[in-house]
Short mmCIF file of C-alpha atoms in Angstrom, two decimals:
data_model
loop_
_atom_site.label_atom_id
_atom_site.label_comp_id
_atom_site.label_asym_id
_atom_site.label_seq_id
_atom_site.Cartn_x
_atom_site.Cartn_y
_atom_site.Cartn_z
CA MET F 457 -18.61 -6.57 22.38
CA THR F 458 -16.79 -9.58 20.92
CA ASP F 459 -14.20 -9.29 18.13
CA TYR F 460 -16.69 -10.67 15.63
CA GLN F 461 -19.42 -8.32 16.65
CA LEU F 462 -16.89 -5.41 16.31
CA PHE F 463 -15.91 -6.62 12.90
CA CYS F 464 -19.56 -6.73 11.80
CA VAL F 465 -20.18 -3.12 13.10
CA LEU F 466 -17.13 -1.91 11.33
CA ALA F 467 -18.08 -3.72 8.15
CA ALA F 468 -21.61 -2.35 8.14
CA LEU F 469 -20.26 1.22 8.86
CA ALA F 470 -17.77 0.78 5.96
CA LEU F 471 -20.63 -0.16 3.62
CA ILE F 472 -22.78 2.88 4.90
CA ILE F 473 -19.97 5.28 4.46
CA SER F 474 -19.22 3.75 0.98
CA LEU F 475 -22.73 4.30 -0.03
CA LEU F 476 -22.58 8.00 1.29
CA SER F 477 -19.30 8.54 -0.51
CA SER F 478 -20.87 7.48 -3.88
CA ARG F 479 -22.76 10.86 -3.67
CA PHE F 480 -19.46 12.71 -4.06
CA HIS F 481 -19.13 12.03 -7.92
CA SER F 482 -16.05 14.31 -8.16
CA LEU F 483 -14.00 12.24 -5.73
CA GLN F 484 -12.60 8.71 -5.91
CA GLU F 485 -14.65 6.45 -3.53
CA THR F 486 -11.53 5.59 -1.43
CA ILE F 487 -10.72 9.28 -0.89
CA ALA F 488 -14.24 10.09 -0.01
CA ILE F 489 -14.45 7.22 2.44
CA THR F 490 -11.21 8.27 4.16
CA GLY F 491 -12.27 11.84 4.35
CA LEU F 492 -15.64 10.99 5.82
CA ALA F 493 -14.06 8.70 8.42
CA MET F 494 -11.67 11.34 9.39
CA LEU F 495 -14.61 13.76 9.71
CA LEU F 496 -16.37 11.16 11.86
CA SER F 497 -13.19 10.88 14.09
CA LEU F 498 -13.17 14.61 14.54
CA ILE F 499 -16.75 14.72 15.46
CA ILE F 500 -16.27 11.97 18.01
CA LEU F 501 -13.26 13.79 19.53
CA VAL F 502 -15.23 17.27 19.63
CA VAL F 503 -18.38 15.82 21.03
CA GLY F 504 -16.60 13.78 23.64
CA LYS F 505 -14.59 16.60 24.89
CA LEU F 506 -17.10 19.49 24.43
CA PHE F 507 -19.89 17.62 26.34
CA GLU F 508 -17.60 15.64 28.65
CA LEU F 509 -18.80 12.35 27.33
CA ASP F 510 -16.53 9.36 27.14
CA ILE F 511 -17.53 8.47 23.62
CA HIS F 512 -14.03 9.25 22.29
CA ILE F 513 -12.30 7.11 24.95
CA LYS F 514 -14.55 4.24 24.26
CA THR F 515 -13.99 4.49 20.53
CA ILE F 516 -10.21 4.63 21.14
CA SER F 517 -10.42 1.68 23.23
CA VAL F 518 -12.27 -0.26 20.63
CA LEU F 519 -9.69 0.60 17.88
CA GLN F 520 -6.76 -0.28 20.17
CA ARG F 521 -8.35 -3.66 20.75
CA LEU F 522 -9.02 -4.17 17.17
CA ASP F 523 -5.15 -4.39 16.40
CA PHE F 524 -5.02 -2.64 12.98
CA GLN F 525 -1.59 -3.89 12.38
CA ALA F 526 -2.63 -7.69 12.63
CA LEU F 527 -5.92 -7.05 10.78
CA LEU F 528 -4.08 -5.64 7.76
CA LEU F 529 -0.77 -7.58 7.68
CA ASN F 530 -2.28 -10.85 8.61
CA GLY F 531 -5.64 -10.53 7.06
CA MET F 532 -6.69 -8.00 4.47
CA LEU F 533 -3.41 -7.61 2.85
CA GLY F 534 -3.32 -11.13 1.41
CA PHE F 535 -6.84 -10.91 -0.10
CA LEU F 536 -6.17 -7.43 -1.63
CA LEU F 537 -2.81 -8.34 -3.06
CA PHE F 538 -4.02 -11.60 -4.55
CA ALA F 539 -7.10 -9.91 -5.98
CA GLY F 540 -4.83 -7.23 -7.61
CA ALA F 541 -2.31 -9.82 -8.99
CA LEU F 542 -5.09 -11.82 -10.63
CA GLN F 543 -5.78 -8.88 -12.84
CA ILE F 544 -2.18 -8.34 -13.99
CA ARG F 545 -1.47 -9.58 -17.49
CA LEU F 546 1.88 -11.28 -17.67
CA LYS F 547 2.63 -10.18 -21.22
CA VAL F 548 2.06 -6.43 -20.33
CA LEU F 549 4.12 -6.90 -17.25
CA ALA F 550 6.97 -8.49 -19.13
CA SER F 551 7.02 -5.47 -21.45
CA GLN F 552 8.01 -3.32 -18.50
CA LYS F 553 9.89 -5.86 -16.37
CA TRP F 554 13.21 -4.11 -16.04
CA GLU F 555 11.36 -0.78 -15.14
CA ILE F 556 9.25 -2.51 -12.57
CA LEU F 557 12.19 -4.42 -11.07
CA CYS F 558 14.28 -1.27 -10.88
CA LEU F 559 11.67 0.76 -9.25
CA ALA F 560 10.43 -1.77 -6.92
CA LEU F 561 13.86 -2.83 -5.64
CA LEU F 562 16.38 -0.16 -6.45
CA GLY F 563 13.99 2.71 -6.16
CA THR F 564 12.67 1.52 -2.72
CA VAL F 565 16.34 1.27 -1.43
CA ILE F 566 17.16 4.75 -2.91
CA SER F 567 14.18 6.30 -1.26
CA THR F 568 14.81 4.70 2.00
CA LEU F 569 18.36 5.98 2.11
CA THR F 570 17.12 9.49 0.98
CA VAL F 571 14.44 9.70 3.62
CA ALA F 572 16.85 8.49 6.26
CA THR F 573 19.68 10.91 5.26
CA LEU F 574 17.33 13.92 5.18
CA CYS F 575 15.72 12.98 8.51
CA PHE F 576 19.13 12.49 10.18
CA TYR F 577 20.37 15.85 9.17
CA LEU F 578 17.23 18.00 9.26
CA MET F 579 15.65 16.75 12.60
CA PRO F 580 18.46 18.11 14.70
CA LEU F 581 17.27 21.65 13.31
CA LEU F 582 13.97 20.93 15.12
CA GLY F 583 15.79 19.97 18.32
CA LEU F 584 15.72 16.18 18.03
CA ILE F 585 18.71 14.15 17.36
CA LEU F 586 17.27 10.82 15.86
CA PRO F 587 19.80 7.86 15.56
CA TRP F 588 20.61 6.76 12.05
CA SER F 589 18.99 3.34 12.59
CA TYR F 590 15.72 5.09 13.51
CA CYS F 591 15.89 7.42 10.56
CA LEU F 592 16.46 4.37 8.30
CA LEU F 593 13.44 2.62 9.96
CA PHE F 594 11.24 5.52 8.99
CA GLY F 595 12.60 5.47 5.53
CA ALA F 596 11.96 1.67 5.24
CA LEU F 597 8.31 1.97 6.29
CA ILE F 598 7.30 5.04 4.22
CA SER F 599 9.15 4.33 0.97
CA PRO F 600 7.16 1.63 -0.53
CA THR F 601 4.11 2.66 -2.57
CA ASP F 602 1.11 1.00 -1.20
CA PRO F 603 -0.55 -1.33 -3.69
CA ILE F 604 -4.01 -1.09 -2.11
CA ALA F 605 -4.13 2.62 -2.28
CA VAL F 606 -2.59 2.73 -5.72
CA LEU F 607 -4.87 0.02 -7.29
CA ALA F 608 -7.91 1.53 -5.67
CA ILE F 609 -7.42 4.97 -6.94
CA LEU F 610 -5.31 4.89 -10.13
CA LYS F 611 -6.65 1.84 -12.07
CA LYS F 612 -9.90 3.60 -12.86
CA LEU F 613 -8.36 6.86 -14.08
CA GLY F 614 -7.24 5.73 -17.62
CA ALA F 615 -3.54 6.27 -17.34
CA PRO F 616 -1.37 5.36 -20.47
CA GLU F 617 -0.64 1.71 -20.48
CA ASP F 618 3.14 2.01 -20.11
CA ILE F 619 2.61 4.18 -17.04
CA ALA F 620 -0.26 2.24 -15.52
CA ILE F 621 1.65 -1.09 -15.74
CA GLN F 622 4.58 0.41 -14.06
CA VAL F 623 2.72 1.97 -11.26
CA GLU F 624 0.69 -1.13 -10.62
CA GLY F 625 3.58 -3.42 -11.03
CA GLU F 626 5.84 -1.42 -8.75
CA SER F 627 3.30 -1.04 -6.12
CA LEU F 628 2.62 -4.83 -5.99
CA PHE F 629 6.16 -5.88 -5.75
CA ASN F 630 7.74 -3.10 -3.73
CA ASP F 631 4.98 -3.78 -1.15
CA GLY F 632 6.58 -7.11 -0.23
CA ILE F 633 10.07 -5.90 -0.80
CA GLY F 634 9.30 -2.95 1.52
CA LEU F 635 7.91 -5.15 4.21
CA VAL F 636 11.09 -7.36 3.98
CA LEU F 637 13.39 -4.31 4.15
CA PHE F 638 11.43 -2.99 7.22
CA VAL F 639 11.90 -6.33 8.95
CA ALA F 640 15.52 -6.36 8.14
CA VAL F 641 16.14 -2.74 9.36
CA SER F 642 13.92 -3.43 12.50
CA GLN F 643 16.36 -6.42 13.25
CA LEU F 644 19.23 -3.91 12.80
CA ALA F 645 17.58 -1.24 15.04
CA PHE F 646 16.06 -3.34 17.79
CA SER F 647 17.93 -6.62 18.08
CA ALA F 648 19.97 -7.11 21.22
CA GLU F 649 22.69 -9.04 19.19
CA ALA F 650 24.93 -7.15 16.88
CA LEU F 651 23.97 -7.75 13.22
CA SER F 652 26.20 -7.28 10.27
CA LEU F 653 25.05 -6.11 6.81
CA ALA F 654 25.59 -9.68 5.70
CA ASP F 655 23.11 -10.87 8.22
CA VAL F 656 20.65 -8.31 7.13
CA GLY F 657 21.17 -9.12 3.48
CA ALA F 658 20.67 -12.81 4.14
CA LEU F 659 17.42 -12.15 5.90
CA PHE F 660 16.16 -9.94 2.99
CA PHE F 661 17.13 -12.68 0.48
CA HIS F 662 15.50 -15.42 2.37
CA GLU F 663 12.20 -13.60 2.79
CA ALA F 664 12.02 -12.03 -0.68
CA VAL F 665 13.14 -14.85 -2.83
CA GLY F 666 11.62 -17.50 -0.60
CA GLY F 667 8.38 -15.70 -0.82
CA ILE F 668 8.34 -15.65 -4.62
CA ALA F 669 9.46 -19.20 -4.79
CA TYR F 670 6.82 -20.29 -2.36
CA GLY F 671 4.09 -18.35 -4.22
CA LEU F 672 5.08 -20.12 -7.51
CA ALA F 673 4.90 -23.50 -5.85
CA LEU F 674 1.54 -22.71 -4.20
CA ALA F 675 0.15 -21.64 -7.57
CA PHE F 676 1.31 -24.91 -9.16
CA ALA F 677 -0.17 -26.97 -6.47
CA LEU F 678 -3.46 -25.38 -6.79
CA HIS F 679 -3.41 -25.58 -10.56
CA GLN F 680 -3.03 -29.27 -10.24
CA LEU F 681 -5.77 -29.42 -7.64
CA MET F 682 -8.17 -27.55 -9.89
CA LYS F 683 -7.72 -30.31 -12.60
CA LEU F 684 -9.45 -32.73 -10.25
CA THR F 685 -12.74 -31.17 -10.58
CA ASP F 686 -14.95 -29.93 -13.40
CA GLU F 687 -17.02 -27.74 -11.20
CA GLU F 688 -15.94 -24.07 -11.83
CA THR F 689 -17.64 -23.07 -8.56
CA GLN F 690 -15.24 -25.43 -6.81
CA ARG F 691 -12.28 -24.18 -8.59
CA LEU F 692 -13.24 -20.60 -7.60
CA LEU F 693 -13.43 -21.67 -3.98
CA ILE F 694 -9.97 -23.23 -4.40
CA THR F 695 -8.55 -19.71 -5.09
CA LEU F 696 -9.54 -18.81 -1.52
CA VAL F 697 -6.69 -21.11 -0.31
CA VAL F 698 -4.08 -18.64 -1.54
CA PRO F 699 -4.86 -15.52 0.84
CA THR F 700 -6.02 -17.67 3.70
CA ALA F 701 -4.03 -20.95 4.27
CA GLY F 702 -1.53 -20.05 1.81
CA TYR F 703 -0.67 -16.71 3.57
CA VAL F 704 -0.52 -18.38 7.02
CA MET F 705 1.83 -21.09 5.69
CA ALA F 706 4.23 -18.30 4.23
CA GLU F 707 4.33 -16.83 7.72
CA LYS F 708 5.18 -20.22 9.19
CA LEU F 709 7.97 -20.57 6.67
CA SER F 710 9.25 -17.20 7.52
CA VAL F 711 9.04 -15.96 3.94
CA SER F 712 7.36 -12.91 2.59
CA GLY F 713 3.62 -13.49 2.41
CA PRO F 714 2.85 -10.41 0.27
CA LEU F 715 5.37 -11.44 -2.35
CA ALA F 716 3.90 -14.95 -2.27
CA MET F 717 0.42 -13.60 -2.96
CA VAL F 718 1.64 -11.48 -5.83
CA ALA F 719 3.55 -14.45 -7.48
CA ALA F 720 0.47 -16.81 -6.92
CA GLY F 721 -1.89 -14.36 -8.21
CA ILE F 722 -0.02 -13.55 -11.33
CA VAL F 723 0.51 -17.26 -12.20
CA LEU F 724 -2.95 -18.32 -11.57
CA GLY F 725 -4.42 -15.25 -13.37
CA ASN F 726 -2.38 -15.98 -16.54
CA PHE F 727 -2.09 -19.70 -16.67
CA THR F 728 -4.68 -21.39 -14.49
CA VAL F 729 -7.66 -19.15 -15.11
CA PRO F 730 -7.54 -19.48 -19.04
CA LYS F 731 -7.26 -23.22 -18.89
CA CYS F 732 -9.61 -24.02 -15.98
CA PHE F 733 -12.35 -21.50 -16.35
CA GLY F 734 -14.71 -20.88 -19.21
CA VAL F 735 -16.21 -17.50 -20.12
CA THR F 736 -18.88 -17.77 -17.46
CA GLY F 737 -16.44 -18.97 -14.94
CA ARG F 738 -14.11 -16.13 -15.62
CA ILE F 739 -16.75 -13.61 -15.32
CA LEU F 740 -17.91 -15.23 -12.03
CA LEU F 741 -14.29 -15.24 -10.69
CA GLN F 742 -13.75 -11.64 -11.67
CA ARG F 743 -16.92 -10.49 -10.00
CA PHE F 744 -16.13 -12.58 -6.84
CA TRP F 745 -12.71 -11.26 -6.21
CA GLY F 746 -13.85 -7.71 -7.30
CA LEU F 747 -16.48 -7.89 -4.71
CA LEU F 748 -13.98 -8.99 -1.97
CA GLU F 749 -11.57 -6.31 -3.07
CA HIS F 750 -14.13 -3.60 -2.87
CA PHE F 751 -15.35 -4.66 0.53
CA PHE F 752 -11.83 -4.89 1.99
CA ASN F 753 -10.89 -1.61 0.39
CA SER F 754 -13.89 0.12 2.01
CA LEU F 755 -13.09 -1.32 5.35
CA LEU F 756 -9.50 -0.40 5.11
CA PHE F 757 -10.05 3.14 4.21
CA LEU F 758 -12.56 3.61 6.81
CA LEU F 759 -10.10 2.31 9.41
CA LEU F 760 -7.42 4.72 8.03
CA GLY F 761 -9.72 7.56 8.68
CA LEU F 762 -10.59 6.40 12.21
CA LEU F 763 -6.92 5.89 13.01
CA LEU F 764 -6.90 9.68 13.51
CA LEU F 765 -8.14 8.90 16.93
CA LEU F 766 -4.97 6.95 17.84
CA THR F 767 -2.57 9.50 16.86
CA HIS F 768 -0.98 11.78 19.48
CA LEU F 769 -1.16 15.17 17.65
CA ASP F 770 0.76 17.18 20.31
CA MET F 771 1.87 20.64 19.29
CA GLN F 772 5.50 19.72 19.60
CA LEU F 773 5.07 17.22 16.75
CA TRP F 774 3.66 19.56 14.17
CA TRP F 775 6.95 20.63 12.91
CA PHE F 776 7.95 16.96 12.35
CA VAL F 777 4.70 16.46 10.54
CA LEU F 778 5.36 19.43 8.30
CA LEU F 779 8.95 18.08 7.71
CA SER F 780 7.82 14.51 6.81
CA ILE F 781 5.76 15.30 3.78
CA PRO F 782 8.32 17.13 1.70
CA VAL F 783 10.96 14.76 2.85
CA VAL F 784 8.97 11.75 1.45
CA LEU F 785 8.15 13.61 -1.69
CA LEU F 786 11.70 14.65 -2.41
CA ALA F 787 12.78 10.94 -1.84
CA ARG F 788 10.25 9.72 -4.23
CA CYS F 789 11.56 12.20 -6.80
CA VAL F 790 15.04 10.94 -6.41
CA SER F 791 14.02 7.39 -6.59
CA VAL F 792 12.00 7.90 -9.86
CA TYR F 793 14.20 10.38 -11.75
CA LEU F 794 17.45 8.51 -11.23
CA PRO F 795 16.13 5.23 -12.72
CA TYR F 796 14.40 7.22 -15.53
CA LEU F 797 17.81 8.75 -16.57
CA GLY F 798 18.67 5.25 -17.78
CA PHE F 799 15.14 4.23 -18.74
CA ARG F 800 14.76 7.04 -21.35
CA ARG F 801 17.92 6.02 -23.04
CA MET F 802 16.39 2.57 -23.93
CA ARG F 803 12.87 3.55 -25.08
CA GLN F 804 10.31 6.30 -25.18
CA TYR F 805 7.56 6.75 -22.57
CA SER F 806 4.43 8.83 -22.35
CA GLN F 807 4.93 12.49 -21.58
CA GLY F 808 4.92 13.28 -17.86
CA ALA F 809 5.59 9.60 -16.91
CA GLU F 810 7.99 10.64 -14.09
CA GLY F 811 5.51 13.07 -12.71
CA ILE F 812 2.66 10.54 -12.68
CA LEU F 813 4.94 7.93 -11.00
CA ILE F 814 6.00 10.51 -8.39
CA TRP F 815 2.63 11.90 -7.62
CA GLY F 816 0.89 8.59 -8.04
CA GLY F 817 3.26 6.71 -5.63
CA LEU F 818 0.65 6.74 -2.89
CA LYS F 819 1.20 5.58 0.62
CA GLY F 820 -1.48 3.77 2.64
CA GLY F 821 -2.42 1.42 5.35
CA LEU F 822 0.53 -0.81 4.92
CA ALA F 823 2.96 2.13 6.21
CA LEU F 824 0.65 2.73 9.01
CA ALA F 825 0.65 -0.98 9.95
CA MET F 826 4.50 -1.03 9.93
CA ALA F 827 4.63 2.07 11.99
CA MET F 828 2.24 0.57 14.51
CA SER F 829 4.40 -2.46 14.81
CA ILE F 830 7.27 -0.49 16.30
CA PRO F 831 7.84 -1.42 19.95
CA ALA F 832 6.35 0.96 22.57
CA GLY F 833 8.65 2.30 25.33
CA ILE F 834 11.60 3.61 23.27
CA VAL F 835 12.07 6.98 24.67
CA LEU F 836 13.59 9.75 22.63
CA THR F 837 12.86 12.66 25.05
CA PRO F 838 11.03 12.63 28.45
CA GLU F 839 7.85 13.53 26.64
CA LEU F 840 8.20 11.64 23.29
CA GLU F 841 8.51 8.00 22.29
CA LEU F 842 9.79 6.73 18.92
CA ARG F 843 6.62 4.94 18.05
CA ASP F 844 4.41 8.03 18.65
CA LEU F 845 6.79 10.21 16.55
CA LEU F 846 6.96 7.92 13.71
CA LEU F 847 3.22 7.04 13.72
CA VAL F 848 2.20 10.70 13.57
CA MET F 849 4.71 11.34 10.69
CA THR F 850 3.52 8.33 8.81
CA TYR F 851 -0.19 9.29 9.36
CA ALA F 852 0.54 12.75 7.98
CA VAL F 853 2.29 11.36 4.83
CA VAL F 854 -0.52 8.76 4.36
CA VAL F 855 -3.40 11.24 4.67
CA PHE F 856 -1.64 13.85 2.34
CA SER F 857 -0.92 11.12 -0.14
CA ILE F 858 -4.51 9.86 -0.28
CA MET F 859 -6.34 13.16 0.07
CA VAL F 860 -4.17 15.39 -1.87
CA GLN F 861 -2.08 13.26 -4.22
CA GLY F 862 -4.86 10.91 -4.84
CA SER F 863 -7.39 13.55 -5.74
CA THR F 864 -5.15 15.42 -8.06
CA VAL F 865 -3.06 12.81 -9.89
CA SER F 866 -5.95 12.53 -12.42
CA ARG F 867 -4.96 15.98 -13.80
CA LEU F 868 -1.44 14.67 -14.62
CA ILE F 869 -2.91 11.57 -16.20
CA ARG F 870 -5.27 13.68 -18.26
CA ARG F 871 -2.44 15.87 -19.47
CA SER F 872 -0.35 12.86 -20.36
CA ARG F 873 -3.25 11.21 -22.18
CA GLU F 874 -3.98 14.44 -24.14
CA ALA F 875 -0.31 14.84 -25.13
CA ALA F 876 -0.22 11.25 -26.41
CA GLU F 877 -3.49 11.76 -28.46
CA ALA F 878 -2.07 15.02 -29.81
CA GLY F 879 1.12 13.28 -30.82
CA LYS F 880 -0.69 10.42 -32.47
CA ALA F 881 -2.82 12.94 -34.52
CA ALA F 882 0.19 14.86 -35.48
CA ALA F 883 1.94 11.61 -36.71
CA GLU F 884 -1.12 10.59 -38.74
CA SER F 885 -1.40 14.02 -40.26
CA THR F 886 2.23 13.82 -41.27
CA GLN F 887 1.78 10.42 -42.77
CA ALA F 888 -1.22 11.59 -44.72
CA VAL F 889 0.90 14.47 -46.25
#
């Protein structure tokens, strides 16, 4: 089976499971797809081992050949980030700019350090001494909230606007920041040459700032290009340049492709679309990118469920799995509550904002892709490699995040919305009196 044939089969399977998941009206579609894909993985494993068939071996071989890391980081991620950024309204984003910047940058760093510190001191209690650089590596890959998971699950739940824009804005920006941080920490952990903090900081600055600057330049160039034609269909097709050639060029320039996609999407969505597209063209653009987003989301969450087949769930790793989930949640609490101590001195927010940000800070395929990029062969014990350990821990956090947090965050949003409505009604009754 060629790579193209494999992609076609997976795409068809994703659409079929997406159709089946629509029968579960009580669940978000992405959660249902992930759950059904995990169930399919378990069935393949059980049938293969119970009846001594090689179906699970062949499936694992196919998934290994697929290269999930490259497919997400060099393919789907650009499309999904750009599609999400196109929908962000700059005026609304600007109203929460300091909160988003603080959560995306400072919050990610705080979470990374918190996860690393907890792992460094708690893992020896489980019989494994993990070097600080490896603990920091896990913190860097698991701390960013995944924009794909967040936008797919939260944007349809009707969260209060101030919370919704913080969650969406943070997830879009700290995705790129998290990737840059992970690359910097990887250099620190695996580089043969000794790197100083200044070297790591310079790398971070080059990728992050360079990515945003490149995204702005790309958006400006495409804006000028769209002026050369009056055909809205051609203008729509020009937007495809951003997540395709634009993303490839970002990699060639060694700048952050994800941040470039976000920057370009926000600029094009707020300045180019209103000027270059009429009402019909905007509807067409929205439907086109909405369709692509839905397709890639279905494919991604299918793959997340199937990746269960690639995780080494040895009994000796269960304690690390059980440790990873509360550690990451605690780090998320710290990274949200600390900034909010300052935020609430500046303005008022919807009731339960911190809880929604914590519980709605979902992890997804991005964390798994980063975990899978860790080099194989780094031995921690005779039976355990670093890549296997961090991949299992990451997968556990991602599954818990999507299946548990994603399916229950609606309750927090509902309470916050009801509290806001009650407060508004009370204020109106007071004014009437």
